[in-house]
Amino acid sequence: MIRNFDARSALLSVLILISGLAIWHFATHVPETGPVGVVLSAEQTDTLLGNNMAAEDIEFYASQGVAFPQLEQIAALNLSRETIEMAGGIRALGISVPDANSAPAPGSLFPSPAKIGVELWATITDPFYVAGTNDMGFGIQIGYSLLRVIIGYTLAAAVAIPLGFLIGMSPLAYKALDPYIQVLKPISPLAWMPIALFTIGDSELSSIFVIFICSLWPMLSNTAFGVASVRSDWVNVARTHELGTLRTALTVILPAAAPTIVTGMRISIGIAWLVIVAAEMLVGGTGIGYVVWNEWNGLRLDRMIVAILLIGVMGMLLDAAFARLQRAVSYVE
Amino acid sequence: MTHFKDPFNPNIDVWNECGEASGEPANPYVGLPAEDAEILRKRAKQALNPEVGMTRALESSVMQGLFKTDLSRRAFLRSAGVTGALAAVATVFPLSSLQLMAEEAIKNLEKTKLTLGFVPITCATPIIGGHALGFYERYGLDVDIVKTAGWAVSRDKCLNGEYDGSHLLFPMPMAMSLGIGSTAQPWKVVSNVNTNGQAIVLANKHIDNQDPKNWKGFKFAVPFEYSMHNLLLRNYVADAGLDPDRDIQIRVVPPPEMVANLRSENVDGYLAPDPFCQRAVYDQVGFIHKLTLDLWKQHPCCVFGLSEKFITENPNTTMALTTSILEATAAAETADGRVAFAESMAPANYLNQPVEILKQILTGVFPDGQGNIKAVPDRISFMPLPTQTMGTWVLSQLRRWNYIDSDTNYATLAEDLVLTTTTRETMRQMMNADVNLTFSDAEQDVFAPVEIQGQTFAPEAAQEFIDGQPFSRTI
């Protein structure tokens, strides 16, 4: 029955994907027709010839979809075919006011799934190229992002878990510090960024700091909560066995609070991954967030969507790792 | 007029700007003793070597310091003879040590590994193309250029010392030095990386509404508060009778997001740098209402900026860096250079834009999105000399709109922040060193009044000028 259920859910997932892609495809697909040639009247051709435009140029320009009013201006400005080539070619020059008949502009459409598939394939097959400081493969960029996340996150865990433990073991400290944690927790990474840049004065350290500060709170509050809500019976039992404080903490409280702590860590890693993309979009340079920004800057939506997809996949993998850890420490009372 | 002008030749005018008019001989060695002519010929040949050329420029400035005018210099050379003059001047001024200094500059770089920031727009053509086409390497510099998301981040990275130098907006070194909008740190305008090159773009729905008088309620985007864009837009709408703080809304939007904001009708238009003006036409979401050169011909826009600290600590590197950027700027101005720079900047590592858009911008042959095809060769220009008039205008306009909150001596401040003299000197030296190099702006009067939207702005009367302008916040 369970196997059957798994198979059905997988089938449904695939169906959703296919129908989603199909809708996307039909909404964005434009057949590659090439330029729609313009037919000039004999009179118009004569006017252009009279303005010293060569017959073969007229034919070529018209075949590239440039309308008569624009051709007339080209003739009046006395632009040679060579000048037009130097200025990026006749097709780009022919773009005028959009009207119902004109073909859609080259970069104006949302990319179709097929186009993104092509980019995705190119990305996956060549993830580690380096074409300069500002243009490196996705593999390298994800590596940069992961490295920042790991450093910031590890620092946060190193601070939050012991501190949360202490706070959780003292009801007084827990109650006194709780308002501060609640205020600091919801602050957006983008709000921390300018402060970090200003005080730390280094964009690399600033992004790490922002990850640190944003992944700190869920771990801290979850650890404190987990430790504080360990059943008092268990602690009392430990006390009757005359266990020391440290031993009680490590052998009784830690395993008891572990599921809550790991939940906090899982929330934090998700936040850290969200934060790094935002931080890199802001400071630029390297990382997958920078890639999104860079492709956005060039209005290359296809590559941008590939980057977004990869961010999603990486986030899922990180979350899956912590889900495993969570299963490992969970227990049934 | 780019041929080598030897300050020790009594036959030619070295400093007189209209040399031809004063009737220079076709043969500059006519009537000289054979041995003097021989020395001068040898010196002219040596000057083709860039390093020697630079020292010739130093001699020129020493001679100018001594004689002030061509007339007295020529008289002295005629009486003393070239050989005698060389010896006599050397006793007063140790030319050889000066020469040595200039030659050593390139050999003794304090720092060869440099990081420069840029925002991906065509204004940064000399900085970006300079990297792509290898201009920095010629001067022994290993430069990394880093694409930066926006001007605020650029500024922060400059102040942090992450960038050794950066592509900045003309008003930014001033704002940074004065500590408006950031902590105060002295930064200098070294050279213009471009002039002109901006446009006012409107959404297609406004194609029949192109009179700024009717723009009440419009939402405009500019790339940064302390930008020429903001100041020019404010000036433009204020002249049409609209208060830029009340009648329209001006938002700061990073350049890359401008086209998307225009498409989603978040803004009605923007005054922004290319490629995002031409990109709006290419994507058929907007049209070019006006090129900014029609507001102020050869207005400044973006600059190459260095901190005072860097300049003091690294004089030789500063000289080499300035020289390489100036050389790239001059190359970008030439017709062939424009195409080559456009091609070099298209890849993802640099501007990440379709090459045809960049070519349209740099060659100035482009569709304006209103159905017209335009040919405006100076749509973007590369005139590196940052003039005092520019600096004074910017500072006084910052005061006009209350970014600076009290009246100040704009001209003196501009003199401190805009390195006109040293940059001009470097340009002269480079022209002396390379006969094929031309800076058409090198000898312009840097205090000359300019015409901005039909009004004449004279730097010495900056305060009166802004006091008399509409909506001025000075009173």
Coordinates of C-alpha atoms in Angstrom, one line a residue, chain A residues 70 73-74 77 79 83 85-88 92-93 95-98 102-108 131-135 197-198 201-204 281-285 290 293-300, chain B residues 118 120 144-149 153 156-157 160 162 183 204 207 256-257 259-260 263 276 279 281-284 335 339 348-349 351-353 356 359-360 363 365-367 369-375:
Chain A
Q70 CA 13.4 54.3 -41.5
Q73 CA 16.0 58.5 -42.9
I74 CA 19.0 56.2 -43.4
L77 CA 21.6 60.7 -43.1
L79 CA 24.7 56.2 -43.8
T83 CA 28.7 52.5 -41.1
E85 CA 27.7 47.4 -39.8
M86 CA 29.9 49.3 -37.4
A87 CA 26.8 50.5 -35.6
G88 CA 25.6 46.9 -34.9
A92 CA 18.9 46.3 -34.6
L93 CA 18.9 49.7 -36.3
I95 CA 13.8 48.8 -34.4
S96 CA 11.3 51.6 -34.3
V97 CA 8.1 52.2 -32.4
P98 CA 6.4 49.0 -31.7
S102 CA 6.0 44.5 -35.8
A103 CA 7.8 41.4 -34.7
P104 CA 8.5 41.2 -31.0
A105 CA 11.8 42.8 -30.0
P106 CA 14.8 40.4 -29.7
G107 CA 15.1 40.4 -25.9
S108 CA 11.6 41.3 -24.9
A131 CA 36.5 33.7 -18.3
G132 CA 37.6 36.6 -16.0
T133 CA 37.0 38.0 -12.5
N134 CA 33.4 38.7 -13.4
D135 CA 32.5 35.7 -15.4
L197 CA 29.6 47.2 5.5
F198 CA 30.0 50.3 7.6
G201 CA 34.5 47.6 6.3
D202 CA 35.0 44.5 4.1
S203 CA 32.3 43.1 1.9
E204 CA 33.5 39.5 2.1
M281 CA 23.1 40.4 -5.0
L282 CA 23.9 43.4 -3.0
V283 CA 27.7 43.4 -2.8
G284 CA 28.4 41.6 -6.0
G285 CA 31.7 40.1 -7.0
Y290 CA 25.9 37.7 -7.9
W293 CA 22.2 39.9 -10.4
N294 CA 24.7 39.8 -13.3
E295 CA 22.3 38.1 -15.6
W296 CA 19.5 40.3 -14.5
N297 CA 21.7 43.3 -15.3
G298 CA 22.2 42.0 -18.9
L299 CA 18.5 41.1 -19.0
R300 CA 19.5 37.5 -19.8
Chain B
F118 CA 33.1 49.5 -12.0
P120 CA 28.4 47.9 -15.7
D144 CA 41.5 43.3 -11.7
I145 CA 38.3 45.1 -12.4
V146 CA 35.3 44.2 -10.3
K147 CA 31.7 44.6 -11.4
T148 CA 29.7 46.4 -8.7
A149 CA 26.0 46.2 -8.1
V153 CA 28.1 49.7 -2.8
D156 CA 31.4 51.7 0.5
K157 CA 34.0 49.5 -1.1
N160 CA 36.7 50.4 2.9
E162 CA 38.7 47.2 -1.1
T183 CA 31.8 59.1 6.4
N204 CA 6.1 54.3 -24.7
I207 CA 5.1 59.3 -26.8
P256 CA 20.2 47.4 -14.4
E257 CA 16.7 47.5 -12.9
V259 CA 14.3 48.8 -18.0
A260 CA 12.3 46.3 -15.9
R263 CA 8.2 47.9 -18.5
F276 CA 20.0 51.1 -20.4
R279 CA 18.2 48.8 -24.1
V281 CA 14.4 51.0 -27.2
Y282 CA 15.8 47.6 -28.1
D283 CA 13.3 45.9 -25.9
Q284 CA 10.6 48.3 -27.2
A335 CA 36.2 56.0 -34.7
V339 CA 33.8 49.7 -32.5
A348 CA 29.4 38.5 -19.5
N349 CA 32.7 39.3 -17.8
L351 CA 28.8 44.6 -19.6
N352 CA 26.9 41.4 -20.5
Q353 CA 24.9 43.1 -23.2
E356 CA 24.7 45.6 -31.4
K359 CA 27.8 49.6 -31.0
Q360 CA 24.8 51.8 -31.5
T363 CA 29.1 54.9 -32.8
V365 CA 24.0 55.6 -35.0
F366 CA 20.8 54.4 -33.3
P367 CA 17.0 54.2 -33.4
G369 CA 12.3 54.4 -30.4
Q370 CA 10.1 57.1 -31.8
G371 CA 10.6 55.9 -35.3
N372 CA 13.6 58.0 -36.0
I373 CA 17.1 56.9 -36.9
K374 CA 19.7 59.3 -35.5
A375 CA 23.4 59.8 -36.2

